[in-house]
Coordinates of C-alpha atoms in Angstrom, one line a residue:
M1 CA 16.1 44.5 -17.5
D2 CA 15.4 41.4 -19.6
K3 CA 11.7 42.3 -19.9
F4 CA 12.7 45.5 -21.7
M5 CA 15.1 43.8 -24.2
P6 CA 12.6 44.2 -27.1
F7 CA 12.6 47.9 -26.5
I8 CA 16.4 48.1 -26.2
Q9 CA 16.9 46.2 -29.4
V10 CA 14.5 48.5 -31.3
M11 CA 16.2 51.6 -29.8
E12 CA 19.7 50.3 -30.8
E13 CA 18.4 49.8 -34.3
G14 CA 17.0 53.3 -34.3
N15 CA 13.5 52.1 -35.5
V16 CA 11.4 54.9 -34.0
E17 CA 8.1 53.8 -35.5
K18 CA 8.4 50.3 -34.1
L19 CA 9.4 51.7 -30.7
K20 CA 6.3 53.9 -30.6
S21 CA 4.2 50.8 -31.4
L22 CA 5.8 48.8 -28.6
V23 CA 5.3 51.7 -26.2
D24 CA 1.6 52.1 -27.1
T25 CA 1.0 48.3 -26.6
Y26 CA 2.9 48.3 -23.3
L27 CA 0.8 51.2 -21.9
L28 CA -2.3 49.2 -22.5
E29 CA -1.0 45.9 -21.1
G30 CA 1.9 46.6 -18.7
D31 CA 2.0 47.0 -15.0
P32 CA 2.3 50.7 -13.8
D33 CA 5.5 50.0 -11.8
E34 CA 7.1 48.4 -14.8
Q35 CA 5.9 51.2 -17.0
Y36 CA 7.7 53.6 -14.7
E37 CA 10.8 51.6 -15.1
L38 CA 10.4 51.7 -18.9
A39 CA 10.3 55.5 -18.8
D40 CA 13.7 55.4 -17.1
V41 CA 15.1 53.0 -19.7
L42 CA 13.8 55.2 -22.6
T43 CA 15.4 58.2 -21.0
Q44 CA 18.7 56.5 -20.6
Y45 CA 18.7 55.7 -24.3
G46 CA 17.8 59.2 -25.2
F47 CA 14.2 58.6 -26.4
L48 CA 12.8 61.5 -24.3
Q49 CA 9.5 61.9 -26.2
E50 CA 8.6 58.3 -25.7
A51 CA 9.6 58.5 -22.0
L52 CA 7.5 61.6 -21.6
K53 CA 4.5 59.7 -23.2
V54 CA 4.8 57.0 -20.6
L55 CA 5.0 59.5 -17.7
E56 CA 2.0 61.4 -19.0
H57 CA 0.1 58.1 -19.1
L58 CA 1.1 57.3 -15.5
N59 CA 0.2 60.9 -14.4
Y60 CA -3.3 60.4 -15.9
L61 CA -3.7 57.2 -13.8
F62 CA -2.2 58.7 -10.6
P63 CA -2.7 62.5 -10.7
E64 CA -1.9 62.7 -7.0
E65 CA 1.6 61.4 -7.5
N66 CA 3.8 64.5 -7.3
Q67 CA 7.0 62.5 -8.1
L68 CA 5.5 62.0 -11.6
K69 CA 5.2 65.7 -12.0
I70 CA 8.9 66.2 -11.1
D71 CA 10.0 63.4 -13.5
Q72 CA 8.0 65.0 -16.3
A73 CA 9.5 68.4 -15.5
Q74 CA 13.1 67.0 -15.6
L75 CA 12.4 65.5 -19.0
L76 CA 10.8 68.7 -20.3
L77 CA 13.8 70.7 -19.2
E78 CA 16.0 68.4 -21.2
M79 CA 13.7 68.9 -24.2
D80 CA 14.0 72.8 -23.8
R81 CA 10.3 73.1 -22.8
E82 CA 11.0 75.2 -19.8
D83 CA 7.6 76.8 -19.4
D84 CA 5.8 73.4 -19.3
A85 CA 8.4 72.1 -16.8
L86 CA 8.0 75.1 -14.5
N87 CA 4.2 74.6 -14.6
F88 CA 4.7 71.0 -13.3
L89 CA 7.2 72.0 -10.6
T90 CA 5.2 74.9 -9.2
S91 CA 2.2 72.7 -9.0
V92 CA 3.8 70.5 -6.4
E93 CA 2.2 71.3 -3.0
K94 CA 4.3 72.5 -0.2
S95 CA 2.8 69.9 2.0
S96 CA 4.0 67.1 -0.3
D97 CA 7.0 64.9 0.6
A98 CA 8.2 65.6 -3.0
Y99 CA 8.3 69.4 -2.5
P100 CA 12.0 69.6 -1.5
Q101 CA 12.9 67.6 -4.7
A102 CA 10.7 70.0 -6.7
L103 CA 12.7 72.9 -5.2
L104 CA 15.9 71.2 -6.0
T105 CA 14.9 70.7 -9.6
L106 CA 13.9 74.4 -9.8
A107 CA 17.3 75.3 -8.4
D108 CA 19.0 73.2 -11.1
Y109 CA 17.1 75.0 -13.7
Y110 CA 17.9 78.5 -12.4
Q111 CA 21.5 77.5 -12.0
M112 CA 21.6 76.3 -15.6
I113 CA 20.4 79.7 -16.9
G114 CA 22.7 81.6 -14.6
L115 CA 20.2 82.9 -12.0
Y116 CA 22.4 81.8 -9.1
E117 CA 20.8 83.9 -6.4
V118 CA 17.4 82.4 -7.2
A119 CA 18.9 78.9 -7.4
E120 CA 20.5 79.4 -4.0
Q121 CA 17.2 80.6 -2.5
K122 CA 15.4 77.5 -3.8
I123 CA 18.0 75.2 -2.2
S124 CA 17.9 77.1 1.0
D125 CA 14.1 76.7 1.1
A126 CA 14.5 73.0 0.6
L127 CA 17.1 72.8 3.4
A128 CA 14.8 74.6 5.7
L129 CA 12.5 71.6 5.3
M130 CA 15.3 69.0 5.4
P131 CA 18.4 70.6 6.9
T132 CA 20.5 67.4 7.1
E133 CA 19.6 65.9 3.7
P134 CA 22.9 65.1 2.0
L135 CA 21.7 65.5 -1.6
L136 CA 20.5 69.1 -0.8
L137 CA 23.7 69.9 1.0
Y138 CA 25.7 68.6 -1.9
A139 CA 23.6 70.7 -4.3
K140 CA 24.4 73.8 -2.3
G141 CA 28.1 72.9 -2.3
E142 CA 28.0 72.5 -6.1
L143 CA 26.3 75.9 -6.5
L144 CA 28.8 77.6 -4.2
F145 CA 31.6 76.0 -6.2
E146 CA 30.2 77.1 -9.5
T147 CA 29.9 80.7 -8.3
G148 CA 33.5 80.8 -7.0
R149 CA 32.7 80.6 -3.2
Y150 CA 35.3 77.9 -2.8
L151 CA 35.8 78.1 1.0
E152 CA 32.1 77.8 1.7
A153 CA 31.8 75.0 -0.8
A154 CA 34.7 73.1 0.7
R155 CA 33.2 73.3 4.2
I156 CA 29.9 71.8 3.0
I157 CA 31.6 69.0 1.1
E158 CA 33.9 68.2 4.0
D159 CA 30.9 67.9 6.3
L160 CA 29.4 65.5 3.9
L161 CA 32.4 63.1 3.8
P162 CA 30.9 60.9 6.6
H163 CA 27.7 60.6 4.6
K164 CA 29.3 59.8 1.2
D165 CA 27.4 56.6 0.8
A166 CA 24.3 58.7 0.4
I167 CA 25.8 60.4 -2.7
Q168 CA 27.3 57.4 -4.5
A169 CA 27.2 59.1 -7.9
V170 CA 29.9 61.5 -6.8
D171 CA 33.4 61.0 -5.4
L172 CA 33.4 63.6 -2.7
T173 CA 37.1 63.2 -2.1
L174 CA 37.9 64.2 -5.6
K175 CA 35.3 66.9 -5.6
L176 CA 37.1 68.5 -2.6
A177 CA 40.4 68.3 -4.4
E178 CA 38.8 70.1 -7.4
I179 CA 37.2 72.8 -5.2
Y180 CA 40.5 73.5 -3.4
S181 CA 42.4 73.6 -6.7
A182 CA 39.9 76.0 -8.2
G183 CA 40.4 78.3 -5.3
A184 CA 44.2 78.0 -5.7
A185 CA 44.5 76.2 -2.3
Y186 CA 46.8 73.6 -3.8
E187 CA 48.3 72.5 -0.5
E188 CA 44.8 71.6 0.8
A189 CA 43.9 69.9 -2.5
I190 CA 46.9 67.5 -2.6
P191 CA 45.9 65.1 0.2
Y192 CA 42.5 64.6 -1.4
Y193 CA 44.0 64.0 -4.8
E194 CA 46.3 61.4 -3.2
E195 CA 43.3 59.7 -1.5
A196 CA 41.4 59.7 -4.8
L197 CA 44.4 58.1 -6.6
Q198 CA 44.5 55.3 -4.0
K199 CA 40.9 54.4 -5.1
E200 CA 41.5 54.8 -8.8
V201 CA 44.5 55.8 -10.9
A202 CA 42.7 57.9 -13.6
P203 CA 44.5 60.1 -16.2
D204 CA 42.5 63.3 -15.2
V205 CA 43.2 62.8 -11.5
L206 CA 46.9 62.2 -12.2
F207 CA 47.2 65.4 -14.2
H208 CA 45.4 67.6 -11.8
A209 CA 47.3 66.1 -8.9
A210 CA 50.5 66.8 -10.8
Y211 CA 49.4 70.4 -11.5
A212 CA 48.6 71.0 -7.8
T213 CA 52.0 69.6 -6.7
F214 CA 53.7 71.7 -9.4
Q215 CA 52.1 74.9 -8.1
V216 CA 53.5 74.3 -4.6
H217 CA 57.0 73.5 -6.0
H218 CA 56.9 69.8 -5.3
Y219 CA 58.4 69.1 -8.8
E220 CA 59.6 65.6 -8.1
T221 CA 56.1 64.5 -7.1
A222 CA 54.6 66.2 -10.1
I223 CA 57.1 64.4 -12.4
K224 CA 56.2 61.1 -10.9
H225 CA 52.4 61.7 -11.5
L226 CA 53.0 62.9 -15.0
E227 CA 55.2 59.9 -15.9
D228 CA 52.5 57.6 -14.6
L229 CA 49.9 59.5 -16.6
L230 CA 51.7 59.3 -19.9
E231 CA 52.4 55.7 -19.4
I232 CA 48.7 55.1 -19.0
D233 CA 47.6 57.6 -21.7
P234 CA 50.4 58.7 -24.1
D235 CA 47.9 60.9 -25.9
Y236 CA 47.2 63.1 -22.9
F237 CA 48.8 66.0 -24.6
S238 CA 48.7 68.5 -21.7
G239 CA 50.9 66.2 -19.7
Y240 CA 54.0 66.7 -21.9
M241 CA 54.2 70.4 -21.4
L242 CA 53.7 70.2 -17.6
L243 CA 56.3 67.4 -17.4
A244 CA 58.8 69.5 -19.4
E245 CA 58.2 72.5 -17.2
A246 CA 58.6 70.5 -14.0
N247 CA 61.9 69.1 -15.2
A248 CA 63.0 72.6 -16.3
M249 CA 62.3 74.0 -12.8
L250 CA 64.7 71.4 -11.4
E251 CA 67.2 72.3 -14.1
N252 CA 66.8 68.9 -15.6
N253 CA 67.0 70.5 -19.0
E254 CA 67.9 67.4 -21.0
E255 CA 64.8 65.6 -19.5
A256 CA 62.7 68.7 -20.2
L257 CA 63.7 68.7 -23.8
K258 CA 63.1 65.0 -24.1
A259 CA 59.6 65.4 -22.6
I260 CA 58.6 68.2 -25.0
V261 CA 60.0 66.4 -28.0
S262 CA 57.9 63.4 -27.1
G263 CA 54.9 65.8 -26.9
I264 CA 55.8 67.1 -30.4
A265 CA 55.9 63.6 -31.7
R266 CA 52.3 63.2 -30.5
D267 CA 51.0 66.6 -31.5
E268 CA 53.0 68.3 -34.2
F269 CA 50.5 71.2 -34.4
E270 CA 50.9 72.6 -30.9
K271 CA 52.9 75.8 -31.3
E272 CA 53.6 76.1 -27.6
Y273 CA 55.6 72.8 -27.6
F274 CA 57.9 74.2 -30.3
L275 CA 58.4 77.5 -28.4
F276 CA 59.3 75.6 -25.2
A277 CA 61.6 73.3 -27.1
G278 CA 63.3 76.3 -28.7
K279 CA 63.8 78.0 -25.3
I280 CA 65.1 74.9 -23.6
S281 CA 67.5 74.2 -26.5
L282 CA 68.9 77.7 -26.0
K283 CA 69.5 77.0 -22.3
L284 CA 71.4 73.9 -23.4
G285 CA 73.4 75.9 -25.9
R286 CA 72.0 74.2 -28.9
V287 CA 71.4 77.3 -31.0
K288 CA 70.7 75.7 -34.4
E289 CA 68.3 73.3 -32.8
A290 CA 66.6 76.1 -31.0
E291 CA 66.3 78.1 -34.2
T292 CA 64.7 75.2 -36.0
F293 CA 62.1 74.8 -33.2
L294 CA 61.3 78.5 -33.2
H295 CA 60.9 78.6 -37.0
Q296 CA 58.4 75.7 -36.7
A297 CA 56.5 77.5 -34.0
I298 CA 56.2 80.6 -36.3
A299 CA 55.3 78.4 -39.3
L300 CA 52.3 77.2 -37.3
D301 CA 51.3 80.7 -36.3
P302 CA 53.0 83.6 -38.3
E303 CA 51.8 86.0 -35.6
Y304 CA 53.1 84.0 -32.6
M305 CA 54.7 87.0 -30.9
E306 CA 56.5 85.2 -28.1
A307 CA 58.3 82.9 -30.6
I308 CA 59.0 85.8 -32.9
F309 CA 60.5 87.8 -30.1
T310 CA 62.6 84.9 -28.9
L311 CA 64.0 84.3 -32.4
T312 CA 64.5 88.1 -32.9
S313 CA 66.4 88.3 -29.6
L314 CA 68.6 85.4 -30.6
Y315 CA 69.5 87.0 -33.9
A316 CA 70.1 90.3 -32.2
M317 CA 72.3 88.8 -29.5
E318 CA 74.5 87.0 -32.0
E319 CA 74.4 90.1 -34.4
R320 CA 73.0 87.9 -37.2
D321 CA 71.7 91.0 -38.9
D322 CA 71.0 89.4 -42.3
D323 CA 68.9 86.7 -40.6
L324 CA 67.0 89.2 -38.6
V325 CA 66.2 91.3 -41.7
E326 CA 65.1 88.1 -43.5
L327 CA 62.8 87.1 -40.7
Y328 CA 61.2 90.5 -40.8
E329 CA 60.7 90.4 -44.6
T330 CA 59.2 86.9 -44.3
L331 CA 56.7 88.1 -41.7
K332 CA 55.9 91.2 -43.7
K333 CA 54.9 88.9 -46.6
E334 CA 52.4 87.3 -44.3
D335 CA 51.0 90.9 -43.6
F336 CA 52.3 90.8 -40.1
E337 CA 54.0 93.9 -38.7
W338 CA 55.1 94.1 -35.0
S339 CA 56.5 97.2 -33.5
S340 CA 58.6 95.3 -30.9
M341 CA 60.9 94.3 -33.8
Y342 CA 61.7 97.9 -34.8
P343 CA 64.6 98.6 -32.3
F344 CA 66.2 95.3 -33.2
L345 CA 65.9 96.1 -37.0
A346 CA 67.2 99.7 -36.4
A347 CA 70.3 98.3 -34.7
A348 CA 70.7 95.6 -37.4
Y349 CA 70.6 98.0 -40.3
E350 CA 73.0 100.3 -38.5
R351 CA 75.5 97.5 -38.2
L352 CA 74.9 96.7 -41.8
E353 CA 75.6 100.4 -42.6
I354 CA 72.3 100.8 -44.3
F355 CA 71.7 104.0 -42.5
E356 CA 68.6 105.2 -44.3
K357 CA 66.7 102.1 -43.2
A358 CA 68.2 102.2 -39.8
Y359 CA 66.9 105.8 -39.4
A360 CA 63.4 104.7 -40.6
F361 CA 63.2 102.0 -38.0
Y362 CA 64.7 104.1 -35.2
K363 CA 61.9 106.7 -35.9
L364 CA 59.2 104.0 -35.9
A365 CA 60.5 102.6 -32.6
Y366 CA 60.9 106.1 -31.1
T367 CA 57.1 106.7 -31.1
E368 CA 56.6 103.8 -28.6
L369 CA 59.8 103.8 -26.7
K370 CA 60.1 107.4 -25.4
D371 CA 60.4 106.1 -21.8
D372 CA 63.0 103.5 -22.6
A373 CA 66.4 105.1 -21.6
Q374 CA 68.5 102.3 -23.1
F375 CA 66.8 102.6 -26.5
L376 CA 67.0 106.5 -26.4
E377 CA 70.7 106.4 -25.7
K378 CA 71.3 104.3 -28.8
Y379 CA 69.1 106.5 -30.8
V380 CA 70.7 109.8 -29.8
Y381 CA 74.2 108.6 -30.7
F382 CA 72.9 107.4 -34.0
L383 CA 71.3 110.8 -34.7
L384 CA 74.5 112.6 -33.8
E385 CA 76.5 110.3 -36.1
E386 CA 74.0 111.1 -38.9
G387 CA 74.3 114.8 -38.2
K388 CA 70.7 115.1 -37.1
R389 CA 71.4 117.5 -34.2
D390 CA 68.0 119.0 -33.7
E391 CA 66.4 115.5 -33.4
A392 CA 69.2 114.4 -31.1
L393 CA 68.5 117.4 -28.9
E394 CA 64.8 116.4 -28.6
V395 CA 65.9 112.9 -27.5
V396 CA 68.4 114.2 -25.0
V397 CA 65.8 116.4 -23.3
L398 CA 63.8 113.2 -22.8
L399 CA 66.9 111.4 -21.3
Q400 CA 67.4 114.3 -18.9
K401 CA 63.9 113.7 -17.5
L402 CA 64.4 110.0 -17.4
E403 CA 67.9 110.1 -15.9
P404 CA 68.3 113.4 -14.1
E405 CA 71.3 112.1 -12.2
N406 CA 73.2 111.3 -15.4
S407 CA 75.4 114.4 -16.1
T408 CA 76.2 113.1 -19.6
W409 CA 72.9 114.4 -21.0
F410 CA 73.2 117.9 -19.5
E411 CA 76.8 118.2 -20.8
M412 CA 75.7 117.0 -24.2
V413 CA 73.2 119.9 -24.4
E414 CA 75.9 122.4 -23.4

């Protein structure tokens, strides 16, 4: 690499003109093998045009070298020059040792543009020539994984485990864990995650291992992984929610609240954190604290329906009718109207003895809740109290259909 230091220095400086001059001189004076190495260095640093120029020069010197065609094609694909790349790849003779690699490069291209059947056929053609080649088998496994054929992909990758030295760029153990997790086979994924963690304790691996163990209800193990994760990377935001949820599943509600509050301290713009904190605070009986969290969630997203519904339900349960009405008016100013609030508002206004508004919200709710017997029962008695007997009769007829075994509604009609 020392011989390429002048090139590296110029590339790091971003001096493209000087780099072009150096490349031109090297093409006149350098050894072809070293020129080939230079193309690789230029590619690594992102100077694709210059790398292509070197390969074109070598291809001119050695037109029979099919590997050079493949290398040029791979660069051209990166440069979005697909037609030129395909011309190079299809020009590789079937009798050439490089033909399977050309097929694999074609497969990569077709996979990239979503033509998965064509990509699979190219890989199959290559495997017909080299049925035990690990790189080709791995490519097929990756394609099956990407197209959701997880069981087939897992079988291929498992068969490759004894040959993992041939695919050093990929951790096959971790790949298997990812494949099984993607297919929701979490029990099968866990041993591979554990094996991967023995080699390297990485944040992403810890999180996905925790998620897999959470899914199979091994909450204690999930908590251990997540605590290790957040100790390594306190800014791994997804870890806080999963840690809180795992503790909540074990009814460790104080620990769950502690975890989510730690998450809020790291990311105060994540509305789901505030909603979870509100719900867990309610479980702990800390109503005022829950209310604060829920208001913060709604402040971040005035149309956050789950938070609005949770706060609405809290106000309705405690019959805090003025607070419920105030919440609705505040949301209305934000041009947000949600029909799920109507039955709560109807009941609130009825308790406040503002019957005209109660009637208005009962009517609004009625259009969507004609199959909700509990709501209809409240509505029919409200209508009777208000002397609206014809409307009450209409509702009672619905109740007769919904609850034919309830004699109350038939007696009421009589």
